Structures are given as C-alpha cells and as structure tokens.
Amino acid sequence: MAPRQIDYRLFGEAFILSAVTPERIVDAVTRIAGDVVELGPIKAGPGGAATVNARGRIGEPSADEAGADPLAYDVRLPVDVSLEVKVGSVNRYDATGTIPLRLEVRTVEPLAIVIDVQPVRAAEIEFDIHARGMPARLLGRAGDVAGELRRHTADYVNGRISHPDTSRYTTIELLPLIDRVWTEL
C-alpha cells in the first residue's frame, strides 16, 4: 500500500510536531541548564551586609505541551540547593525548589526551527527552605532568604538562557541537514 499523500501545510505541521517533542524539549533544557548550579559570592541584604554562596544540583526536567499555535511547552526544572549566608557568622540552609520555564516554538526563514525560552520571573520560582539551627531560622525570616534566593536564581537562569552558546540547543537550521542527507542518498 502506498503512503497517503498530504498537502504541504499538513506536512509542515506534522513535521514540527514530530521534530519538537516533549522528550526533545527536556533534552534541550537539560543541556542548557547543566546539572550543577553555583551562585556567589553574592552581596545581599541592606547595604550588602550579607554574603551568600549557593551550590546545588539540577534534577531531570519535565515538559508538558501548553499550546498548539504557537507550539509551546511548560517545563518544570527541579533544583536542590545548599546555601551559606554570612552575616557575622555563617548560617546554613537547604532548599528544594522548582523553576518554571515556558518554551515556544517558531519557524523562521529560510528554513529553521527556533525554540524561544521565556525569561523567568523570580515570583514564579518556588523554594521550600529549611534553616539549619535557630540563628539561621531567625535570619531567614528577617533577611528574606527565600526572596533573595528566588531573585538570584532567576538572574542565574536568565543568564543561562541569554548566553550566546544557548542558541546551539534552541536553533535548528534545516537546510544544512537536508543538504547533508541529500548528498548521502
């Protein structure tokens, strides 16, 4: 039985949906994010009186389709972080959180697929923070450790998103691929 012919519009739509799957989106986000996060030393608090260092691991992201026109994905990026906040003495915290990402797929001339990663807003990032010890608990409340962590995490993620190297994971030039396959026929 011969394959059923479809028109170019349906072909293009089927191609994009087959090429840009949740699994491939997760792979791209994993490559962009890496598996380790390091922040600091960062000056924080009133007058920069505190110094914050953070080190953590980025977990396996998950992606769900969030729209068809344009094709979009909502990605959740889990992260576990250990923080040291120095204000006179060192206070330690453990944080577990989720960074939400929104990715939209575009097609551009002459023939490419571009995945736009939307900037992350600090207010969208969720962290569950556990202070180690009473002094850390008190400082955490007074110094807004959660807010500072969200702000600096957003800055870190947005820096990764906007880095020039990121385009190698978010732009797929199709003409060179077609030319290479065509010459190998």
mmCIF file of C-alpha atoms in Angstrom:
data_model
loop_
_atom_site.group_PDB
_atom_site.id
_atom_site.type_symbol
_atom_site.label_atom_id
_atom_site.label_comp_id
_atom_site.label_asym_id
_atom_site.label_seq_id
_atom_site.Cartn_x
_atom_site.Cartn_y
_atom_site.Cartn_z
ATOM 1 C CA MET A 1 0.000 0.000 0.000
ATOM 2 C CA ALA A 2 1.423 3.396 -0.993
ATOM 3 C CA PRO A 3 1.737 6.126 1.618
ATOM 4 C CA ARG A 4 -1.146 8.592 1.676
ATOM 5 C CA GLN A 5 -0.271 11.965 0.164
ATOM 6 C CA ILE A 6 -0.823 15.068 2.303
ATOM 7 C CA ASP A 7 -0.630 18.743 1.418
ATOM 8 C CA TYR A 8 2.359 20.905 2.318
ATOM 9 C CA ARG A 9 0.602 22.645 5.212
ATOM 10 C CA LEU A 10 -0.255 19.342 6.899
ATOM 11 C CA PHE A 11 3.227 18.050 6.154
ATOM 12 C CA GLY A 12 4.795 21.092 7.844
ATOM 13 C CA GLU A 13 2.570 20.761 10.894
ATOM 14 C CA ALA A 14 3.275 17.029 11.195
ATOM 15 C CA PHE A 15 6.992 17.688 10.762
ATOM 16 C CA ILE A 16 7.127 20.257 13.582
ATOM 17 C CA LEU A 17 5.086 18.071 15.941
ATOM 18 C CA SER A 18 7.350 15.097 15.190
ATOM 19 C CA ALA A 19 10.565 17.110 15.459
ATOM 20 C CA VAL A 20 9.813 19.110 18.609
ATOM 21 C CA THR A 21 8.575 16.582 21.149
ATOM 22 C CA PRO A 22 8.437 16.891 24.946
ATOM 23 C CA GLU A 23 11.404 14.496 25.147
ATOM 24 C CA ARG A 24 13.494 16.708 22.856
ATOM 25 C CA ILE A 25 12.459 19.807 24.795
ATOM 26 C CA VAL A 26 13.593 18.128 28.031
ATOM 27 C CA ASP A 27 16.897 17.210 26.362
ATOM 28 C CA ALA A 28 17.454 20.825 25.237
ATOM 29 C CA VAL A 29 16.635 22.219 28.696
ATOM 30 C CA THR A 30 18.952 19.667 30.326
ATOM 31 C CA ARG A 31 21.809 20.736 28.049
ATOM 32 C CA ILE A 32 21.181 24.440 28.687
ATOM 33 C CA ALA A 33 20.773 24.075 32.463
ATOM 34 C CA GLY A 34 23.516 21.556 33.124
ATOM 35 C CA ASP A 35 23.371 19.573 36.339
ATOM 36 C CA VAL A 36 25.104 21.884 38.826
ATOM 37 C CA VAL A 37 24.161 25.376 39.965
ATOM 38 C CA GLU A 38 26.625 27.671 41.734
ATOM 39 C CA LEU A 39 25.861 31.186 42.890
ATOM 40 C CA GLY A 40 28.115 33.545 44.739
ATOM 41 C CA PRO A 41 29.585 35.081 46.494
ATOM 42 C CA ILE A 42 26.654 37.490 46.216
ATOM 43 C CA LYS A 43 26.172 40.586 48.338
ATOM 44 C CA ALA A 44 22.659 40.663 49.773
ATOM 45 C CA GLY A 45 20.543 42.391 52.345
ATOM 46 C CA PRO A 46 20.597 46.046 53.397
ATOM 47 C CA GLY A 47 23.806 47.668 52.215
ATOM 48 C CA GLY A 48 25.124 44.311 51.015
ATOM 49 C CA ALA A 49 25.849 43.323 54.612
ATOM 50 C CA ALA A 50 25.401 39.618 53.904
ATOM 51 C CA THR A 51 27.393 37.346 51.619
ATOM 52 C CA VAL A 52 25.541 34.419 50.041
ATOM 53 C CA ASN A 53 27.035 31.321 48.446
ATOM 54 C CA ALA A 54 24.885 28.575 46.969
ATOM 55 C CA ARG A 55 25.701 25.240 45.416
ATOM 56 C CA GLY A 56 23.243 22.662 44.219
ATOM 57 C CA ARG A 57 22.097 20.064 41.746
ATOM 58 C CA ILE A 58 19.593 20.402 38.967
ATOM 59 C CA GLY A 59 17.267 17.442 38.540
ATOM 60 C CA GLU A 60 15.580 15.943 35.493
ATOM 61 C CA PRO A 61 13.133 18.421 33.957
ATOM 62 C CA SER A 62 9.620 17.502 32.845
ATOM 63 C CA ALA A 63 7.687 19.080 29.972
ATOM 64 C CA ASP A 64 4.024 19.315 29.027
ATOM 65 C CA GLU A 65 2.588 20.724 25.833
ATOM 66 C CA ALA A 66 0.964 24.046 26.683
ATOM 67 C CA GLY A 67 -0.279 25.283 23.337
ATOM 68 C CA ALA A 68 -0.578 24.376 19.683
ATOM 69 C CA ASP A 69 -0.423 27.721 17.878
ATOM 70 C CA PRO A 70 2.269 28.539 18.608
ATOM 71 C CA LEU A 71 3.514 25.183 19.839
ATOM 72 C CA ALA A 72 4.562 25.766 23.440
ATOM 73 C CA TYR A 73 5.799 23.740 26.389
ATOM 74 C CA ASP A 74 5.731 24.315 30.128
ATOM 75 C CA VAL A 75 8.858 22.862 31.715
ATOM 76 C CA ARG A 76 9.496 22.301 35.396
ATOM 77 C CA LEU A 77 13.142 22.250 36.415
ATOM 78 C CA PRO A 78 13.732 20.792 39.900
ATOM 79 C CA VAL A 79 16.692 22.045 41.935
ATOM 80 C CA ASP A 80 18.217 21.255 45.337
ATOM 81 C CA VAL A 81 20.488 23.934 46.806
ATOM 82 C CA SER A 82 22.634 24.341 49.912
ATOM 83 C CA LEU A 83 23.084 27.959 50.989
ATOM 84 C CA GLU A 84 25.566 29.708 53.218
ATOM 85 C CA VAL A 85 24.622 33.196 54.354
ATOM 86 C CA LYS A 86 27.342 35.055 56.190
ATOM 87 C CA VAL A 87 26.320 37.970 58.367
ATOM 88 C CA GLY A 88 28.955 37.898 61.068
ATOM 89 C CA SER A 89 28.544 34.140 61.487
ATOM 90 C CA VAL A 90 27.719 31.593 58.795
ATOM 91 C CA ASN A 91 24.109 30.438 58.596
ATOM 92 C CA ARG A 92 23.202 27.392 56.521
ATOM 93 C CA TYR A 93 20.028 26.459 54.645
ATOM 94 C CA ASP A 94 18.821 23.632 52.438
ATOM 95 C CA ALA A 95 16.368 24.499 49.689
ATOM 96 C CA THR A 96 14.342 22.376 47.308
ATOM 97 C CA GLY A 97 12.525 24.081 44.515
ATOM 98 C CA THR A 98 11.089 24.217 41.048
ATOM 99 C CA ILE A 99 11.933 26.655 38.289
ATOM 100 C CA PRO A 100 9.131 27.005 35.727
ATOM 101 C CA LEU A 101 10.138 27.609 32.124
ATOM 102 C CA ARG A 102 7.956 28.437 29.126
ATOM 103 C CA LEU A 103 9.276 27.485 25.694
ATOM 104 C CA GLU A 104 7.656 28.487 22.408
ATOM 105 C CA VAL A 105 8.499 27.021 19.013
ATOM 106 C CA ARG A 106 8.798 29.240 15.933
ATOM 107 C CA THR A 107 9.643 28.525 12.329
ATOM 108 C CA VAL A 108 11.813 31.122 10.597
ATOM 109 C CA GLU A 109 13.292 31.799 7.177
ATOM 110 C CA PRO A 110 14.989 30.423 5.290
ATOM 111 C CA LEU A 111 14.162 27.107 6.980
ATOM 112 C CA ALA A 112 14.801 26.771 10.703
ATOM 113 C CA ILE A 113 13.117 25.820 13.952
ATOM 114 C CA VAL A 114 13.723 28.223 16.839
ATOM 115 C CA ILE A 115 12.796 27.451 20.431
ATOM 116 C CA ASP A 116 12.359 30.626 22.466
ATOM 117 C CA VAL A 117 12.855 30.234 26.207
ATOM 118 C CA GLN A 118 10.915 32.946 28.013
ATOM 119 C CA PRO A 119 12.738 34.811 30.812
ATOM 120 C CA VAL A 120 11.996 33.543 34.307
ATOM 121 C CA ARG A 121 10.426 35.862 36.869
ATOM 122 C CA ALA A 122 11.575 35.489 40.461
ATOM 123 C CA ALA A 123 7.969 35.417 41.714
ATOM 124 C CA GLU A 124 7.303 32.246 39.673
ATOM 125 C CA ILE A 125 10.111 30.254 41.308
ATOM 126 C CA GLU A 126 9.128 28.107 44.269
ATOM 127 C CA PHE A 127 11.515 27.092 47.060
ATOM 128 C CA ASP A 128 10.950 25.197 50.274
ATOM 129 C CA ILE A 129 13.761 26.362 52.577
ATOM 130 C CA HIS A 130 14.912 24.649 55.750
ATOM 131 C CA ALA A 131 17.184 26.558 58.121
ATOM 132 C CA ARG A 132 19.870 24.642 59.969
ATOM 133 C CA GLY A 133 19.693 25.958 63.513
ATOM 134 C CA MET A 134 17.853 28.714 65.374
ATOM 135 C CA PRO A 135 20.106 31.634 64.321
ATOM 136 C CA ALA A 136 19.604 30.670 60.677
ATOM 137 C CA ARG A 137 15.832 30.446 61.231
ATOM 138 C CA LEU A 138 15.712 33.960 62.665
ATOM 139 C CA LEU A 139 17.933 35.391 59.943
ATOM 140 C CA GLY A 140 15.869 33.627 57.293
ATOM 141 C CA ARG A 141 12.750 35.460 58.387
ATOM 142 C CA ALA A 142 14.379 38.851 58.903
ATOM 143 C CA GLY A 143 16.627 38.710 55.848
ATOM 144 C CA ASP A 144 14.120 37.276 53.346
ATOM 145 C CA VAL A 145 16.416 34.415 52.374
ATOM 146 C CA ALA A 146 13.662 32.893 50.211
ATOM 147 C CA GLY A 147 13.145 36.119 48.276
ATOM 148 C CA GLU A 148 16.885 36.617 47.767
ATOM 149 C CA LEU A 149 17.250 33.027 46.581
ATOM 150 C CA ARG A 150 14.388 33.438 44.085
ATOM 151 C CA ARG A 151 15.836 36.714 42.741
ATOM 152 C CA HIS A 152 19.348 35.351 42.311
ATOM 153 C CA THR A 153 18.091 32.078 40.852
ATOM 154 C CA ALA A 154 16.051 33.994 38.262
ATOM 155 C CA ASP A 155 19.123 36.070 37.366
ATOM 156 C CA TYR A 156 21.227 32.903 37.049
ATOM 157 C CA VAL A 157 18.675 31.092 34.866
ATOM 158 C CA ASN A 158 18.081 34.156 32.672
ATOM 159 C CA GLY A 159 21.839 34.475 32.231
ATOM 160 C CA ARG A 160 21.992 30.857 31.033
ATOM 161 C CA ILE A 161 19.035 31.399 28.698
ATOM 162 C CA SER A 162 20.537 34.521 27.111
ATOM 163 C CA HIS A 163 24.091 33.170 26.785
ATOM 164 C CA PRO A 164 25.195 33.016 23.119
ATOM 165 C CA ASP A 165 26.038 29.291 23.398
ATOM 166 C CA THR A 166 22.386 28.535 24.177
ATOM 167 C CA SER A 167 21.393 29.007 20.530
ATOM 168 C CA ARG A 168 23.116 25.746 19.597
ATOM 169 C CA TYR A 169 20.376 23.977 21.593
ATOM 170 C CA THR A 170 17.484 26.213 20.558
ATOM 171 C CA THR A 171 18.019 26.804 16.835
ATOM 172 C CA ILE A 172 17.901 24.013 14.270
ATOM 173 C CA GLU A 173 18.950 25.095 10.794
ATOM 174 C CA LEU A 174 17.260 22.587 8.486
ATOM 175 C CA LEU A 175 18.836 23.441 5.099
ATOM 176 C CA PRO A 176 22.330 22.199 6.052
ATOM 177 C CA LEU A 177 20.771 18.969 7.364
ATOM 178 C CA ILE A 178 18.754 18.486 4.177
ATOM 179 C CA ASP A 179 21.842 19.201 2.040
ATOM 180 C CA ARG A 180 23.888 16.657 4.004
ATOM 181 C CA VAL A 181 21.225 13.950 3.744
ATOM 182 C CA TRP A 182 20.622 14.705 0.060
ATOM 183 C CA THR A 183 24.316 14.255 -0.804
ATOM 184 C CA GLU A 184 24.365 10.928 1.072
ATOM 185 C CA LEU A 185 21.490 9.464 -0.981
#
